[in-house]
Coordinates of C-alpha atoms and ligand atoms in Angstrom, one line a residue:
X7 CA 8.4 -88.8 -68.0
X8 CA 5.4 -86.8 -69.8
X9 CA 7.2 -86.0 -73.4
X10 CA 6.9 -82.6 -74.5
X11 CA 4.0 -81.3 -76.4
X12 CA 3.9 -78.3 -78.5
X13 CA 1.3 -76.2 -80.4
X14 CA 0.9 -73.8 -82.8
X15 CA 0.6 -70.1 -81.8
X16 CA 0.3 -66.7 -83.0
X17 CA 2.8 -64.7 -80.9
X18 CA 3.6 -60.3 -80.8
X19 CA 7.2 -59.9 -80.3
X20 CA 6.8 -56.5 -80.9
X21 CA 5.3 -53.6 -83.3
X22 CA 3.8 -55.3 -86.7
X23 CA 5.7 -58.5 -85.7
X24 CA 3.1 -61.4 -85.2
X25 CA 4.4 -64.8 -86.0
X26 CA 2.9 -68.0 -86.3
X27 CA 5.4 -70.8 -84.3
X28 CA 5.5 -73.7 -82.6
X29 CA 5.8 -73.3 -78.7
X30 CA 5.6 -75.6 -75.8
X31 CA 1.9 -76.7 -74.9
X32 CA 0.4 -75.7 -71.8
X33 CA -1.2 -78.2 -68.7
X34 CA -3.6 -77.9 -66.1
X35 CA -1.7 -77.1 -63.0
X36 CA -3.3 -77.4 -59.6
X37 CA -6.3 -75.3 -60.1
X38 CA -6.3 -74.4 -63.5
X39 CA -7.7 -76.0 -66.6
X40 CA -5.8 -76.7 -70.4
X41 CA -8.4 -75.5 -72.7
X42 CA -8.5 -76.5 -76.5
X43 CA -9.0 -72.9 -78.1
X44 CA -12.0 -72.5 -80.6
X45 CA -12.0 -69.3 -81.8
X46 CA -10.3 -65.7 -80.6
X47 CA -11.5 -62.3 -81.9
X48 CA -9.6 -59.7 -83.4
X49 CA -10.4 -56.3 -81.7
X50 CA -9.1 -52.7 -81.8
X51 CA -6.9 -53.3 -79.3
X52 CA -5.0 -55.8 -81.2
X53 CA -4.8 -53.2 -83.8
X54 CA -3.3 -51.0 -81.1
X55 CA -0.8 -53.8 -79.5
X56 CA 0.3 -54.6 -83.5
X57 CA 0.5 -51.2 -85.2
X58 CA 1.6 -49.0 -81.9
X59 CA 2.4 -51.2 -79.1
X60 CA 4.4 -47.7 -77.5
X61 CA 1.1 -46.1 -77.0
X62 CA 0.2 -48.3 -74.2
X63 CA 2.9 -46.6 -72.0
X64 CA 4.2 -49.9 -71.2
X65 CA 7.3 -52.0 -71.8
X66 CA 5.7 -55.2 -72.8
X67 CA 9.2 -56.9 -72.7
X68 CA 9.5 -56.5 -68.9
X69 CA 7.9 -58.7 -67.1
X70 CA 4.2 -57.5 -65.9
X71 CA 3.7 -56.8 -62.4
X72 CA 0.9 -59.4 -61.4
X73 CA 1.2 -62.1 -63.9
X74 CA 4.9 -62.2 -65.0
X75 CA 4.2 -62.4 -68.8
X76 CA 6.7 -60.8 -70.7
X77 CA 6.8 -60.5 -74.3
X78 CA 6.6 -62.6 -77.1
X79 CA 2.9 -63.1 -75.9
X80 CA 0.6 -65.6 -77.6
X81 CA -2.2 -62.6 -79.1
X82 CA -5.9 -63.1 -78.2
X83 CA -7.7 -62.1 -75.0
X84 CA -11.2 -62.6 -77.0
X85 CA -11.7 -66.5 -77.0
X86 CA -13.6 -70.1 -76.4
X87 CA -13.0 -73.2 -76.4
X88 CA -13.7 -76.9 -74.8
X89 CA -12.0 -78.1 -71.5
X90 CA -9.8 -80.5 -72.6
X91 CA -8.1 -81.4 -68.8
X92 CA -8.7 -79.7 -65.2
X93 CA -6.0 -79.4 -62.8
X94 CA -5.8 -80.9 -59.3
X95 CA -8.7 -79.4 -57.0
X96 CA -10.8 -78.3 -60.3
X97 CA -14.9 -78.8 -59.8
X98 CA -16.3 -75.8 -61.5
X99 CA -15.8 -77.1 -65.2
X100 CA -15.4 -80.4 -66.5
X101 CA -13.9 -82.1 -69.6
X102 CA -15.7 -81.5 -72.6
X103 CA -17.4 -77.9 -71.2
X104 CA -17.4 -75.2 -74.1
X105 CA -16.4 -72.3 -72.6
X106 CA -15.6 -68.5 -72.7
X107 CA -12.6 -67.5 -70.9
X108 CA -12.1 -64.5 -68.6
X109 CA -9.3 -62.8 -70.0
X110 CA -9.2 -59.9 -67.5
X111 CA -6.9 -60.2 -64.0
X112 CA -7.0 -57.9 -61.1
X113 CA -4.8 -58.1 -58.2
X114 CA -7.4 -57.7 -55.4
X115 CA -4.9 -55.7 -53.1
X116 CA -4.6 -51.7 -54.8
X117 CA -6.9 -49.0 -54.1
X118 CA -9.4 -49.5 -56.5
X119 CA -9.5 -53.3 -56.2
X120 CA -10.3 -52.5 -52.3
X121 CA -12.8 -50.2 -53.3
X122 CA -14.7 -52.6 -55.3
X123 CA -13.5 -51.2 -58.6
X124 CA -11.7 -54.1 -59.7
X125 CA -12.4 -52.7 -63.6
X126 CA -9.7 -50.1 -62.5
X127 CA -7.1 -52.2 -61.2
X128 CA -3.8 -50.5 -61.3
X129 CA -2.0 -53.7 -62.3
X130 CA -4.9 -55.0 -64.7
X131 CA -3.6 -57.8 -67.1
X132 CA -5.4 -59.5 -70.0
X133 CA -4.5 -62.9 -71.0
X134 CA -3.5 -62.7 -74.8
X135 CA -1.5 -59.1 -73.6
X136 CA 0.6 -59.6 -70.9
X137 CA -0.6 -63.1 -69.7
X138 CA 0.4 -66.6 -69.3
X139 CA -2.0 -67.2 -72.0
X140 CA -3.7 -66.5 -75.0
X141 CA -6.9 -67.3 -77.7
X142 CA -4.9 -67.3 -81.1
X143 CA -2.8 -70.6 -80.5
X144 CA -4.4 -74.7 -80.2
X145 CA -4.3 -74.7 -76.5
X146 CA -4.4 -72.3 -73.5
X147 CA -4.2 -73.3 -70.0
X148 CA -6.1 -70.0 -67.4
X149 CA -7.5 -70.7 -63.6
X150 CA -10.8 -72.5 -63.6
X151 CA -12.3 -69.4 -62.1
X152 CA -11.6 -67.7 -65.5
X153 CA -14.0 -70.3 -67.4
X154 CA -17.4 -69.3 -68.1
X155 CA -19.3 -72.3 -69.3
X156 CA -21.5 -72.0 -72.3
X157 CA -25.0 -73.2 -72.6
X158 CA -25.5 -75.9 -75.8
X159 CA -27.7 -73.1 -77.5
X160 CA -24.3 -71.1 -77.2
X161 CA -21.7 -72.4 -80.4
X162 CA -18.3 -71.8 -79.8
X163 CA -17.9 -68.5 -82.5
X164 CA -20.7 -66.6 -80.3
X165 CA -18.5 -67.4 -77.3
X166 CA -15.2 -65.9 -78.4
X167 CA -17.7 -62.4 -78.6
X168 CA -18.9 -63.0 -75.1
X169 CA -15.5 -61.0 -74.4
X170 CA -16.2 -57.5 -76.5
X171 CA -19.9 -57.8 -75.7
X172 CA -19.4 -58.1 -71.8
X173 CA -17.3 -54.5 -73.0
X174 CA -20.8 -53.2 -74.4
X175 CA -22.6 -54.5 -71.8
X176 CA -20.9 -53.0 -68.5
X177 CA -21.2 -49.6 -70.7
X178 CA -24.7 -49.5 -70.5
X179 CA -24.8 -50.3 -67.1
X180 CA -22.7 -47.6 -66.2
X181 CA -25.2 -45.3 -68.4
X182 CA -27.7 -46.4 -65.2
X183 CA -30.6 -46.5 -68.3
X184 CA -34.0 -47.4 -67.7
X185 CA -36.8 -49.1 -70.7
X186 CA -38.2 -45.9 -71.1
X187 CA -35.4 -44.0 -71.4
X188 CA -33.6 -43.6 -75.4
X189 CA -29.7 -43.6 -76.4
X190 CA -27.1 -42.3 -78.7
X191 CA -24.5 -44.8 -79.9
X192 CA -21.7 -43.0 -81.0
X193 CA -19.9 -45.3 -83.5
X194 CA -21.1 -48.7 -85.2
X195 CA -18.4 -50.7 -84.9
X196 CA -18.1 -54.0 -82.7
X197 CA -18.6 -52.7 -79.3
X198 CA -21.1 -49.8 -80.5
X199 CA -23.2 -53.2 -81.7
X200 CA -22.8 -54.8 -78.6
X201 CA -24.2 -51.6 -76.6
X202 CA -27.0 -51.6 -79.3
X203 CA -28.0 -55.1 -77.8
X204 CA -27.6 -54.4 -74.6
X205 CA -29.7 -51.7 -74.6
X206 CA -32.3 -53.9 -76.2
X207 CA -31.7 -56.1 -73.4
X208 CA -33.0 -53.8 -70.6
X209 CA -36.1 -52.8 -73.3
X210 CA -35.1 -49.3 -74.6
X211 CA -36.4 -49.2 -77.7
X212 CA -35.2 -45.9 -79.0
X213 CA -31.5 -46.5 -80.0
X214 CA -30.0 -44.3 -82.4
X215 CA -27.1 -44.5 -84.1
X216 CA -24.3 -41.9 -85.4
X217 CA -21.9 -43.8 -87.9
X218 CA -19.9 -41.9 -90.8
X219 CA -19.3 -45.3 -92.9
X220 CA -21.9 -45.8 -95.3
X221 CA -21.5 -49.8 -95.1
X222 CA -21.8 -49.8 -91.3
X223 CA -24.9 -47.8 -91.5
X224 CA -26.1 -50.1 -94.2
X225 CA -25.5 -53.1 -91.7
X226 CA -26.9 -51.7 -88.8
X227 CA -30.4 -50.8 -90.7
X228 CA -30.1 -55.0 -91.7
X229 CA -30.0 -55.7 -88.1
X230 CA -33.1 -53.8 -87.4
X231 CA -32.2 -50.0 -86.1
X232 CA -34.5 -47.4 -87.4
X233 CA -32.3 -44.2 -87.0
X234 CA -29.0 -44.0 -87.9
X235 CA -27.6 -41.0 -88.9
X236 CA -24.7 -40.0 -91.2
X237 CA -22.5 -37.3 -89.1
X238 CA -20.9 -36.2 -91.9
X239 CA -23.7 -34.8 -93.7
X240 CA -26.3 -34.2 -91.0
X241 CA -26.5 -31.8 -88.2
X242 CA -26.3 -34.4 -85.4
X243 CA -27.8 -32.6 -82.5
X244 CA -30.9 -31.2 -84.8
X245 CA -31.4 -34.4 -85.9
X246 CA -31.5 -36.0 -82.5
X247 CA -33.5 -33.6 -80.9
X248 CA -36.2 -34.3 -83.8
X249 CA -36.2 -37.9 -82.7
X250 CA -37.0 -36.8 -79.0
X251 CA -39.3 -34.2 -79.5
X252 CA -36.8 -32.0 -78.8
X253 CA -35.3 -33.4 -75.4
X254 CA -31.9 -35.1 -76.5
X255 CA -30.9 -38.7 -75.1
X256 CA -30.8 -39.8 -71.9
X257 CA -27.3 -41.7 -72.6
X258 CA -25.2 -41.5 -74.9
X259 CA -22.6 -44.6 -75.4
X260 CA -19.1 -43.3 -77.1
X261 CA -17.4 -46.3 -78.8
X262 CA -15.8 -44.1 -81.2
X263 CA -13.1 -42.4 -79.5
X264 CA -13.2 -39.6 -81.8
X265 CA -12.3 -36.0 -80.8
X266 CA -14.0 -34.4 -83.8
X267 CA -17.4 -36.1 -82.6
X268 CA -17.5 -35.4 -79.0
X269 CA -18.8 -32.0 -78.4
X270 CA -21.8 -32.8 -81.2
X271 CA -22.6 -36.1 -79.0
X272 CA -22.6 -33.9 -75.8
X273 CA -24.9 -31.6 -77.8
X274 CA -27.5 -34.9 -77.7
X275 CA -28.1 -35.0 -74.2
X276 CA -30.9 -33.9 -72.5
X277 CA -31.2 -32.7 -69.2
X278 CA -29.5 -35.3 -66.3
X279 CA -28.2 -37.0 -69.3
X280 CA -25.3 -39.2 -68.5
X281 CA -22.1 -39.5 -72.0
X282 CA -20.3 -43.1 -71.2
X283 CA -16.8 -43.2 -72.8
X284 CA -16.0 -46.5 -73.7
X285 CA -13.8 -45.6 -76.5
X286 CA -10.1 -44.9 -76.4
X287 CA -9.2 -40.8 -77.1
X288 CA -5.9 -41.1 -79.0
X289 CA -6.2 -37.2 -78.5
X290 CA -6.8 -35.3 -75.9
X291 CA -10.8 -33.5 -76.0
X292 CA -11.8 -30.0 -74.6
X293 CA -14.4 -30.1 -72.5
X294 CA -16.3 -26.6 -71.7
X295 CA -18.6 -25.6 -68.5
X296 CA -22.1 -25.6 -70.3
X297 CA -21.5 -29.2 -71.9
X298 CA -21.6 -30.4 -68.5
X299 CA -24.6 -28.1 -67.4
X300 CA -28.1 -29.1 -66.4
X301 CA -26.4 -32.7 -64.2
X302 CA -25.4 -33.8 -67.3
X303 CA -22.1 -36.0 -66.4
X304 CA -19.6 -38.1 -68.2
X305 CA -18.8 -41.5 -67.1
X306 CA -15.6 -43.9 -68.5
X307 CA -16.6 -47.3 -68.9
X308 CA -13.6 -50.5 -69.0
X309 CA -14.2 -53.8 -68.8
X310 CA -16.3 -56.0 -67.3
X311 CA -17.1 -57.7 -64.2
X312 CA -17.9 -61.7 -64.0
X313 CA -21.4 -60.3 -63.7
X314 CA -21.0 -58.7 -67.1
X315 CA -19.9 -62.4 -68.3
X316 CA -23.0 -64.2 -67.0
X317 CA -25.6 -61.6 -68.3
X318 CA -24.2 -61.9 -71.7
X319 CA -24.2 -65.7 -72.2
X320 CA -27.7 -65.3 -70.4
X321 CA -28.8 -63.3 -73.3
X322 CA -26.7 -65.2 -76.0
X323 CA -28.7 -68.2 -75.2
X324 CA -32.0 -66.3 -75.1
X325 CA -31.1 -66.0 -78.8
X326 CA -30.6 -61.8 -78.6
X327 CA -27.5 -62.0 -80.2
X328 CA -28.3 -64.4 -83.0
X329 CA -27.9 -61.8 -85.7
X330 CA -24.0 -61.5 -84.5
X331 CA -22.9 -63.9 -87.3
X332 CA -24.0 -62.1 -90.1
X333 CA -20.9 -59.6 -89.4
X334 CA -18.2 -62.2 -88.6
X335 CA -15.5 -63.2 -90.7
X336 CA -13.7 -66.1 -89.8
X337 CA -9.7 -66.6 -91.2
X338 CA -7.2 -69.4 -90.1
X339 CA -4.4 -69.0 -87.9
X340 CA -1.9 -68.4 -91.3
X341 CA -4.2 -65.4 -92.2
X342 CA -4.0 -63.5 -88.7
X343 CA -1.7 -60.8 -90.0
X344 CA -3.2 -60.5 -93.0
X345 CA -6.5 -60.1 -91.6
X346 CA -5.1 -57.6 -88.8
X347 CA -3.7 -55.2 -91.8
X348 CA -7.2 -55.2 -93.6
X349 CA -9.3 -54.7 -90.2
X350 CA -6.6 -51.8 -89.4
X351 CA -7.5 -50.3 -92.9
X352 CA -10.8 -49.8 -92.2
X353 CA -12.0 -53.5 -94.1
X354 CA -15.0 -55.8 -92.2
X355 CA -16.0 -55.6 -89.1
X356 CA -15.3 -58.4 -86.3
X357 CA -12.7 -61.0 -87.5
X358 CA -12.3 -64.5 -85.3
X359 CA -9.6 -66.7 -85.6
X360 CA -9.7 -70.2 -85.5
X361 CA -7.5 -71.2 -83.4
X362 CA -7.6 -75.1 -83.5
X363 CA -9.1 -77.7 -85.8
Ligands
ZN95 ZN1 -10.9 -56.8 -77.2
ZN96 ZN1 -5.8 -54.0 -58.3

């Protein structure tokens, strides 16, 4: 008889109520692999699930339609770690793989799943939200499809970002832009970063950058972008146009979310220019005829696709995302509420959680 194992986890059981407790370990079932968790980020949507888990407009205490979970959930859908077993059948990953997990499930069988639009699954369920799993506890057991493996010139701390950058990434492939072409970023924060190398990626060169918080701006002129402008105290639009001789941006990328900003940043686009909403709106934004005038369009970005996943460790090891570190803090498993409440008060920018030692 196997004795029973148990771990330490971070678990919601409902609004600001994280605790850290001991819980039954995991195992690799028949096709699935038990993973010894590295490191799990701390996102906005953690902020949401911790501060105001009603605004999700679902009960996370009933079981969720395609995996089950119910709450308390072990928090984390942002995380790496190193294969420690594979179930029965496993070949894709061995022991001793670093990896980045796949949070995101789709059930393959709704409209948009049959359309190809698995990133708008109708019963979409994240691992570390309504899943068996999750990144802020010592072990996690997913499917072995789920397990991205991670070059050796990938560490385990750039892999628990491979998650919020695959975010970035699939937005500015939905903005369809081209190395000529220049961007807006709308917001500085984790995922606006993430867009900012993505767009690297594919060559554009002119990114610009529209961030109200004077230490953001200061970070992203550290990490090499030339125009970043204060909205607060500049006339956004004018200002754009002056970097563009006076066409506006092909894309803009919204990671902000914020109502106020949104007709200024539809003001920025030129002619066939395409606005990608990655953000959440927690209110409700007006649009008007001439915004969209011209084939100028708006686009909602969410998730990722496996695709998404590969391009981004790709790049990771081709060293574009080296600069990542130098705005990552890292706290213990003992600290994550702590370090939830200063991220939700506006302090730092990406936290990770060490999830095992
Ligand atoms: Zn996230
Ligand atoms: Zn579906």
């Amino acid at each position: 008889m196997r004795v029973r194992e148990t771990m330490r986890a971070i678990r919601i059981h409902g609004a600001e109520d994280v605790r850290l407790e001991t819980v039954d370990r995991p195992c690799a079932t028949p096709g699935s692999v038990l993973i010894r968790n590295a490191f799990a980020g701390i996102c906005g949507t953690d902020l949401h699930l911790f501060f105001a888990p009603e605004s999700f407009g679902s009960d996370f205490h009933q079981p969720a339609p395609l995996t089950g979970a119910t709450w308390p959930q072990i928090l984390g859908h942002e995380f790496s770690g190193t294969v420690a077993e594979v179930g029965a059948g496993v070949r894709s990953v061995a022991v001793g793989d670093n990896v980045a997990v796949f949070p995101y499930n789709w059930c393959g069988k709704c409209q948009p799943c049959l359309a190809g639009q698995t990133t708008g699954c109708e019963l979409m369920a994240f691992e570390g939200i309504q899943g068996r799993s999750g990144g802020m506890a010592e072990f996690s057991s997913v499917a072995a499809e789920q397990c991205f493996v991670l070059p050796r010139s990938v560490d385990l701390t750039l892999g628990a970002l491979v998650e919020p950058m695959a975010v970035a990434w699939h937005s500015v492939a939905v903005a369809q832009l081209e190395s000529s072409e220049c961007v807006l970023v709308v917001g500085g924060g984790p995922i606006g970063l993430g867009a900012c190398y993505a767009a690297r990626a594919r060559g554009i060169e002119m990114v610009i950058f529209s961030e109200p918080s004077r230490s953001r701006r200061e970070l992203l002129h550290t990490l090499g972008v030339a125009h970043v402008i204060d909205p607060t105290s500049e006339d956004l639009p004018e200002r754009v146009r002056s970097l563009t001789r006076g066409r506006g941006v092909d894309a803009v990328i919204d990671a902000a979310g914020s109502t106020a900003a949104f007709p200024d940043a539809m003001r920025c686009l030129a002619v066939n220019g395409r606005m990608v909403v990655v953000a959440v709106y927690e209110k409700p934004y007006q649009l008007t005829r001439n915004q969209l005038s011209a084939g100028r369009t708006i686009r909602n970005s969410e998730v990722y696709s496996p695709d998404d996943y590969r391009d981004v460790i790709e790049a990771m090891s081709d060293g574009l995302y080296d600069s990542a570190m130098s705005w990552i803090d890292i706290v213990e498993l003992e600290h994550v509420e702590e370090a939830i409440r200063e991220l939700g008060a506006g302090r730092g920018m990406k936290t990770l959680v060490r999830s095992s030692r």
